[in-house]
Each structure stands twice: as structure tokens, then as C-alpha cells.
Amino acid sequence: QQQQQQHLDIRGTNKELIESSEHMTAFGARVWPSACVIARLMSKSYDFKHNFRERQDVKNNMYCTKEKEGTTPVSLPITKQLLQALTSDQQFVSINANELREFNMNKNELDNTDNTKILKLLKSINPSGKKLFEVGSGTGALGLYATALGAQKSLLTDYAEPLTDNTPIFSSDGNLSNVEEDDDEEEDETVLDNLMANVERNLSLFPQCEVAVAELNWFNHMNDIKTIRSTYDDYDFLIASDVTYMRPAHEPLAATLAELSRHNHPLLVLGHESRIMVKGLDRQLESFLQAMNKQKFKISMWYQEGDVHVMFLKLNP
């Protein structure tokens, strides 16, 4: 008798096998820290016994070191003016990993409005019974993990151009510069093909959930969204991880997220990893959030864990 599958079986575009532990802490290099952090927030796993990435090796952005107990993260890595614009007319809370750990241990002591808001937001991203939409799914690791937590319906999206060494990546799949060509594989495999294959090999983990894959090209999003809405136009929240590291994609991505949010203004949970800091500012994140500000998004909560930032945003009605 075949043993029941217990872990996600995720394959990257370089054909490597990535197998998760209970809280995605054993994923390989193709699953970025921002996806792992969002996954733990969804599963309410706040006892952090894993590695945090720090900027100790800029050339090798997979290098990990442990976060030191008691350290206080730096202030939010964007200008005060931009933060003010993104949080105006909005009750805004900011919390770091150590504070969340302490908050979780004392969650019954809701003695202020901020604690109530944090608890409400964390509960709102529990996928159980929810309909979720992932943007820039890449390998699908985060979307499939959320699905396995009990989602009712999931849609995972990415672009559908052929994978080559020169393919620009605007998704969570990372830099393909090290992809090894396999003569036995078809040359026209796409991110979407790989994503669909990952969904199919993990179906046994969520037999009651309807999981779909769709193309969503941020540079041609109106046509793709129109097609998607013909079958999937009702979702409780949007998720996206490590989709912000290429500046040319910031404006198209923000426009895509805005269009997806116009119907029922769902919560957007977005993970970003700071890679290069200049005088305390993350210029990539600043550029992306400027694009989001133009689209009238507002931030309600900002969670920081090492170099990872998870933002809870909504389109302003």
C-alpha cells in the first residue's frame, strides 16, 4: 500500500526537488524567505526555529544566518513621506518577529486597539474555508501550502513565456541564470507548465479544494484578468511573495493588483525581501510602494522578520 503523501512535492524550474517540512522551513533555495514567512503567518506558527537571511553576502542572496534574540529590526526601509501617504486615513500598525512572538504568548491580554487589529488581520489570512488568489506563483510553493491549510478554492497565476537563460522573471521563482539545460526536456517549458505540474503532483494533499492555474501577464493584465473573471471572480484575499525585485515590473504589477482588487476590495498580503539597502532605505521597495500609492493602495499592517517585510494592503475605495 502506497504511503500517504505528507509533504508538498515542489519542483523548481531547474528540475531540483524541493520538499517542505511542516512549516515550509526545509524548502530549498527556490522558495524565497518571504514565501516562508507568509506561510508561517497563515499557519499561526510564531515559534521561530529557523534561519533568517541577512545581508552578509550580497553576491549569494541565499546565505542565511540566525536572527539574534533581543535584536530590534531597523526602522521601516522607506521614506517617512511615502509611509505617511500609504497610511493616511488608516489605522496602521507595525510589528516585528520578537513582538509577534511575545504578542502570541499574551494574546488574551488585548489591552489596546493595535493588539485587536493585529489579531483580526492574522485571523483574516487563515486560508481555511477561504478562496485565495496568488499573483506571481512561480513554483506554486506558497499558494499550494496555503491550499493545503484548508482553502476552499485556489487560483495560482503566472506568465506563460518559454523558460530560457535570458527569460526575465517577474515572479517568485527567482533568477534562472543557473538553470541547467536538460536535453531530455522540451525546450519550450514555461513557468506556467511547471506550476501546473506542481499542482497536479500535490492534489492528494487537498482533495476537497478546487485548485486552478491561469496565465496572468502583468504587462497585458486586462486581457488575462478578463479571461480569469469569466470563471473565477470571487476571492477572499490575494497573496504574492518576492514579486517586487525588478523595477520595470513595478508599475504593471501595481496596476494588475489594483484591477484585481476593484471588484470586492480583498486584502492583499505581499512579501518582500530587502536585498540592497542604501542609507537605510530599500530603493526597490520604495519604487514598488510608490507605484502602489499611485493606485490608491493603503497599508494596514507591516510585519518585519529579519530582511523580510510582509505588508497587509487594501485598495482604497
Coordinates of C-alpha atoms in Angstrom, one line a residue:
Q1 CA 0.0 0.0 0.0
Q2 CA 1.4 3.4 -1.0
Q3 CA 2.2 5.7 1.9
Q4 CA 0.0 8.8 2.0
Q5 CA 1.8 12.0 0.9
Q6 CA 2.6 14.2 3.9
H7 CA 4.7 17.0 2.4
L8 CA 4.4 19.3 -0.6
D9 CA 6.4 18.0 -3.5
I10 CA 7.6 21.1 -5.4
R11 CA 9.9 21.1 -8.3
G12 CA 11.7 24.2 -9.5
T13 CA 12.5 25.2 -13.0
N14 CA 16.0 23.8 -12.6
K15 CA 14.3 20.4 -12.0
E16 CA 15.5 20.1 -8.4
L17 CA 13.2 18.5 -5.9
I18 CA 12.1 20.7 -3.0
E19 CA 10.3 19.0 -0.1
S20 CA 8.7 21.0 2.7
S21 CA 8.7 20.4 6.4
E22 CA 5.6 21.2 8.4
H23 CA 6.0 25.0 8.2
M24 CA 8.0 25.3 5.0
T25 CA 11.3 25.7 6.8
A26 CA 13.1 23.0 4.9
F27 CA 12.4 24.3 1.4
G28 CA 15.3 24.6 -1.0
A29 CA 16.8 27.7 -2.5
R30 CA 14.0 28.1 -5.0
V31 CA 11.5 29.1 -2.3
W32 CA 12.3 32.5 -1.0
P33 CA 12.2 33.6 2.6
S34 CA 9.2 35.9 2.0
A35 CA 7.1 33.0 1.0
C36 CA 8.1 31.0 4.1
V37 CA 7.3 34.0 6.4
I38 CA 3.8 34.4 4.9
A39 CA 3.3 30.6 5.2
R40 CA 4.1 30.7 8.9
L41 CA 1.8 33.7 9.5
M42 CA -1.0 31.8 7.8
S43 CA -0.5 28.7 9.9
K44 CA 0.0 30.7 13.1
S45 CA 3.5 29.3 13.6
Y46 CA 5.2 32.0 15.6
D47 CA 7.8 29.9 17.4
F48 CA 10.6 30.7 15.0
K49 CA 13.2 27.9 15.0
H50 CA 14.6 28.5 11.5
N51 CA 17.2 30.6 9.8
F52 CA 16.7 34.2 8.8
R53 CA 18.5 35.7 5.9
E54 CA 20.7 38.7 6.5
R55 CA 22.7 40.9 4.0
Q56 CA 26.0 39.3 4.8
D57 CA 26.7 38.1 1.3
V58 CA 25.2 40.3 -1.4
K59 CA 26.5 38.1 -4.2
N60 CA 24.9 35.0 -2.8
N61 CA 21.4 36.0 -1.7
M62 CA 20.7 32.5 -0.4
Y63 CA 23.1 32.9 2.5
C64 CA 21.2 32.5 5.9
T65 CA 22.2 33.3 9.4
K66 CA 20.2 33.1 12.6
E67 CA 18.4 36.2 14.0
K68 CA 19.9 37.1 17.3
E69 CA 17.5 37.1 20.2
G70 CA 16.6 40.6 21.5
T71 CA 17.7 42.5 18.5
T72 CA 15.5 45.2 17.3
P73 CA 14.9 45.5 13.5
V74 CA 15.8 48.7 11.8
S75 CA 13.0 51.2 11.1
L76 CA 10.8 50.6 8.1
P77 CA 13.1 51.0 5.0
I78 CA 11.1 53.6 3.1
T79 CA 10.8 57.4 3.4
K80 CA 8.5 58.8 6.0
Q81 CA 6.7 60.8 3.4
L82 CA 5.8 57.6 1.4
L83 CA 4.8 55.8 4.6
Q84 CA 2.6 58.7 5.6
A85 CA 0.9 58.6 2.2
L86 CA 0.3 54.9 2.3
T87 CA -1.2 55.0 5.8
S88 CA -3.2 58.3 5.7
D89 CA -6.8 57.9 6.8
Q90 CA -5.9 54.4 8.0
Q91 CA -5.2 52.9 11.4
F92 CA -1.7 51.5 10.8
V93 CA 0.3 49.0 13.0
S94 CA 3.8 47.8 12.7
I95 CA 5.2 44.7 14.4
N96 CA 8.4 42.7 14.3
A97 CA 9.2 39.0 14.9
N98 CA 10.1 39.3 18.5
E99 CA 7.0 41.4 19.3
L100 CA 4.7 38.9 17.5
R101 CA 6.2 36.1 19.5
E102 CA 5.5 38.0 22.7
F103 CA 2.1 39.0 21.5
N104 CA 1.2 35.4 20.7
M105 CA 2.1 34.3 24.2
N106 CA -0.1 37.1 25.7
K107 CA -2.8 37.2 23.1
N108 CA -5.6 37.1 25.7
E109 CA -4.4 40.5 27.0
L110 CA -5.9 42.6 24.3
D111 CA -5.4 45.9 26.2
N112 CA -5.3 48.2 23.2
T113 CA -6.6 48.8 19.7
D114 CA -3.4 47.8 18.0
N115 CA -3.5 44.3 19.5
T116 CA -7.1 43.8 18.4
K117 CA -6.2 44.9 14.9
I118 CA -3.2 42.6 14.7
L119 CA -5.3 39.6 15.9
K120 CA -8.0 40.4 13.4
L121 CA -5.6 40.7 10.5
L122 CA -3.8 37.5 11.4
K123 CA -7.1 35.6 11.6
S124 CA -8.2 37.0 8.2
I125 CA -5.3 35.3 6.4
N126 CA -6.1 31.8 7.8
P127 CA -6.8 30.0 4.4
S128 CA -9.2 27.5 6.0
G129 CA -12.5 27.7 4.1
K130 CA -11.3 30.8 2.1
K131 CA -11.0 31.5 -1.6
L132 CA -7.5 32.7 -2.4
F133 CA -5.7 34.2 -5.5
E134 CA -1.9 34.1 -5.8
V135 CA -0.1 36.5 -8.1
G136 CA 3.4 35.6 -9.4
S137 CA 3.1 32.0 -8.1
G138 CA 6.4 30.8 -9.6
T139 CA 6.7 27.2 -8.4
G140 CA 3.5 27.5 -6.5
A141 CA 5.1 26.7 -3.2
L142 CA 3.3 29.4 -1.2
G143 CA -0.1 29.0 -2.9
L144 CA -0.1 25.2 -2.6
Y145 CA 0.9 25.5 1.1
A146 CA -2.0 27.8 1.7
T147 CA -4.3 25.5 -0.2
A148 CA -3.1 22.6 2.0
L149 CA -4.1 24.6 5.1
G150 CA -7.8 24.1 4.1
A151 CA -8.6 26.6 1.4
Q152 CA -11.9 26.1 -0.3
K153 CA -10.7 27.3 -3.7
S154 CA -7.3 28.5 -5.0
L155 CA -6.2 30.2 -8.2
L156 CA -2.4 30.3 -8.9
T157 CA -1.2 32.6 -11.6
D158 CA 2.0 33.4 -13.5
Y159 CA 3.1 34.3 -17.0
A160 CA 3.4 31.7 -19.8
E161 CA 6.5 32.6 -21.8
P162 CA 9.1 29.9 -22.6
L163 CA 11.8 29.4 -20.0
T164 CA 15.3 30.3 -21.2
D165 CA 18.5 31.5 -19.6
N166 CA 17.6 35.0 -20.8
T167 CA 13.9 35.0 -19.6
P168 CA 13.2 37.9 -17.3
I169 CA 11.5 36.6 -14.2
F170 CA 8.7 38.7 -12.7
S171 CA 7.5 36.1 -10.2
S172 CA 8.6 34.3 -7.1
D173 CA 10.7 31.7 -9.0
G174 CA 13.9 33.7 -8.8
N175 CA 16.9 34.1 -11.1
L176 CA 17.2 31.4 -13.7
S177 CA 20.8 32.2 -14.6
N178 CA 21.9 28.8 -13.1
V179 CA 19.3 26.7 -14.9
E180 CA 20.9 23.6 -16.4
E181 CA 19.6 22.6 -19.8
D182 CA 18.3 19.0 -20.0
D183 CA 18.4 17.5 -23.5
D184 CA 15.6 15.2 -22.5
E185 CA 13.2 18.0 -21.6
E186 CA 11.2 20.1 -24.1
E187 CA 12.8 23.4 -24.8
D188 CA 9.5 25.3 -24.6
E189 CA 8.6 24.5 -21.0
T190 CA 7.2 27.6 -19.3
V191 CA 6.8 28.8 -15.7
L192 CA 3.1 28.0 -16.1
D193 CA 3.8 24.4 -17.3
N194 CA 6.0 23.8 -14.2
L195 CA 3.4 25.4 -11.9
M196 CA 0.6 23.2 -13.3
A197 CA 2.8 20.1 -12.9
N198 CA 3.4 21.0 -9.2
V199 CA -0.3 21.4 -8.7
E200 CA -1.0 18.0 -10.2
R201 CA 1.6 16.2 -8.1
N202 CA 0.2 17.6 -4.9
L203 CA -3.5 17.1 -5.4
S204 CA -3.7 14.3 -2.8
L205 CA -3.0 16.9 -0.1
F206 CA -6.2 18.9 -0.8
P207 CA -8.8 16.5 -2.3
Q208 CA -11.7 18.8 -1.2
C209 CA -10.3 22.0 -2.7
E210 CA -10.7 23.2 -6.3
V211 CA -7.2 24.3 -7.5
A212 CA -6.7 26.1 -10.8
V213 CA -3.8 27.6 -12.7
A214 CA -4.1 30.6 -15.0
E215 CA -1.9 32.9 -17.1
L216 CA -1.6 36.4 -15.8
N217 CA 0.9 38.6 -17.6
W218 CA 1.3 41.9 -15.7
F219 CA 2.2 43.7 -18.9
N220 CA -1.0 42.6 -20.6
H221 CA -3.1 42.1 -17.5
M222 CA -6.5 43.4 -18.7
N223 CA -6.9 40.6 -21.3
D224 CA -5.8 37.9 -18.8
I225 CA -8.0 39.2 -16.0
K226 CA -11.0 39.3 -18.3
T227 CA -10.4 35.7 -19.1
I228 CA -9.9 34.8 -15.4
R229 CA -13.1 36.6 -14.3
S230 CA -15.2 34.5 -16.6
T231 CA -14.7 31.6 -14.2
Y232 CA -13.1 33.0 -11.1
D233 CA -14.2 36.4 -9.8
D234 CA -14.8 35.8 -6.1
Y235 CA -11.8 35.5 -3.8
D236 CA -11.2 36.4 -0.1
F237 CA -7.7 37.6 -0.3
L238 CA -4.7 37.9 -2.6
I239 CA -1.2 36.7 -1.8
A240 CA 2.1 37.5 -3.5
S241 CA 5.7 36.8 -2.4
D242 CA 9.0 38.1 -3.9
V243 CA 7.4 39.7 -6.8
T244 CA 8.9 43.2 -6.3
Y245 CA 12.6 42.9 -7.1
M246 CA 12.6 44.1 -10.7
R247 CA 11.8 47.8 -11.1
P248 CA 10.5 47.6 -14.7
A249 CA 7.7 45.4 -13.4
H250 CA 6.6 47.7 -10.5
E251 CA 4.1 49.8 -12.4
P252 CA 2.5 46.9 -14.3
L253 CA 2.3 44.8 -11.1
A254 CA 0.7 47.6 -9.1
A255 CA -1.9 48.1 -12.0
T256 CA -2.6 44.4 -12.0
L257 CA -3.1 44.2 -8.3
A258 CA -5.4 47.3 -8.5
E259 CA -7.5 45.8 -11.2
L260 CA -7.8 42.5 -9.3
S261 CA -8.9 44.5 -6.2
R262 CA -11.6 46.7 -7.8
H263 CA -14.4 44.2 -7.5
N264 CA -14.6 43.4 -3.8
H265 CA -11.5 45.1 -2.4
P266 CA -9.9 41.9 -0.9
L267 CA -7.0 42.0 1.5
L268 CA -3.6 41.7 -0.2
V269 CA -0.8 40.0 1.7
L270 CA 2.5 40.8 0.0
G271 CA 6.0 39.6 1.0
H272 CA 9.2 41.5 0.0
E273 CA 12.8 40.7 0.8
S274 CA 15.3 43.6 1.2
R275 CA 18.4 42.7 -0.8
I276 CA 20.2 46.1 -1.1
M277 CA 20.0 49.0 1.3
V278 CA 21.2 52.5 0.6
K279 CA 21.4 54.8 3.6
G280 CA 18.8 52.8 5.4
L281 CA 16.4 52.7 2.5
D282 CA 15.3 49.9 0.3
R283 CA 15.0 51.6 -3.1
Q284 CA 13.3 48.6 -4.7
L285 CA 10.6 48.6 -2.1
E286 CA 10.3 52.4 -2.3
S287 CA 9.8 52.2 -6.0
F288 CA 7.2 49.5 -5.8
L289 CA 5.2 51.2 -3.0
Q290 CA 5.3 54.4 -4.9
A291 CA 3.5 52.6 -7.7
M292 CA 1.1 51.1 -5.2
N293 CA 0.4 54.6 -3.8
K294 CA -0.4 55.9 -7.3
Q295 CA -3.0 53.1 -7.5
K296 CA -4.6 54.2 -4.1
F297 CA -3.5 51.2 -2.0
K298 CA -3.3 51.7 1.8
I299 CA -1.2 49.6 4.3
S300 CA -2.9 48.5 7.4
M301 CA -0.2 46.3 8.9
W302 CA 3.6 45.9 8.4
Y303 CA 5.3 42.8 9.7
Q304 CA 9.1 42.6 9.7
E305 CA 11.2 39.5 10.2
G306 CA 14.9 39.9 9.5
D307 CA 15.1 41.2 5.9
V308 CA 11.6 40.1 5.1
H309 CA 8.7 42.5 5.1
V310 CA 5.1 41.4 4.9
M311 CA 2.6 44.1 4.1
F312 CA -1.2 43.9 4.5
L313 CA -2.7 46.3 1.9
K314 CA -6.1 47.2 0.5
L315 CA -7.2 49.3 -2.4
N316 CA -8.8 52.5 -1.1
P317 CA -12.5 52.6 -2.2

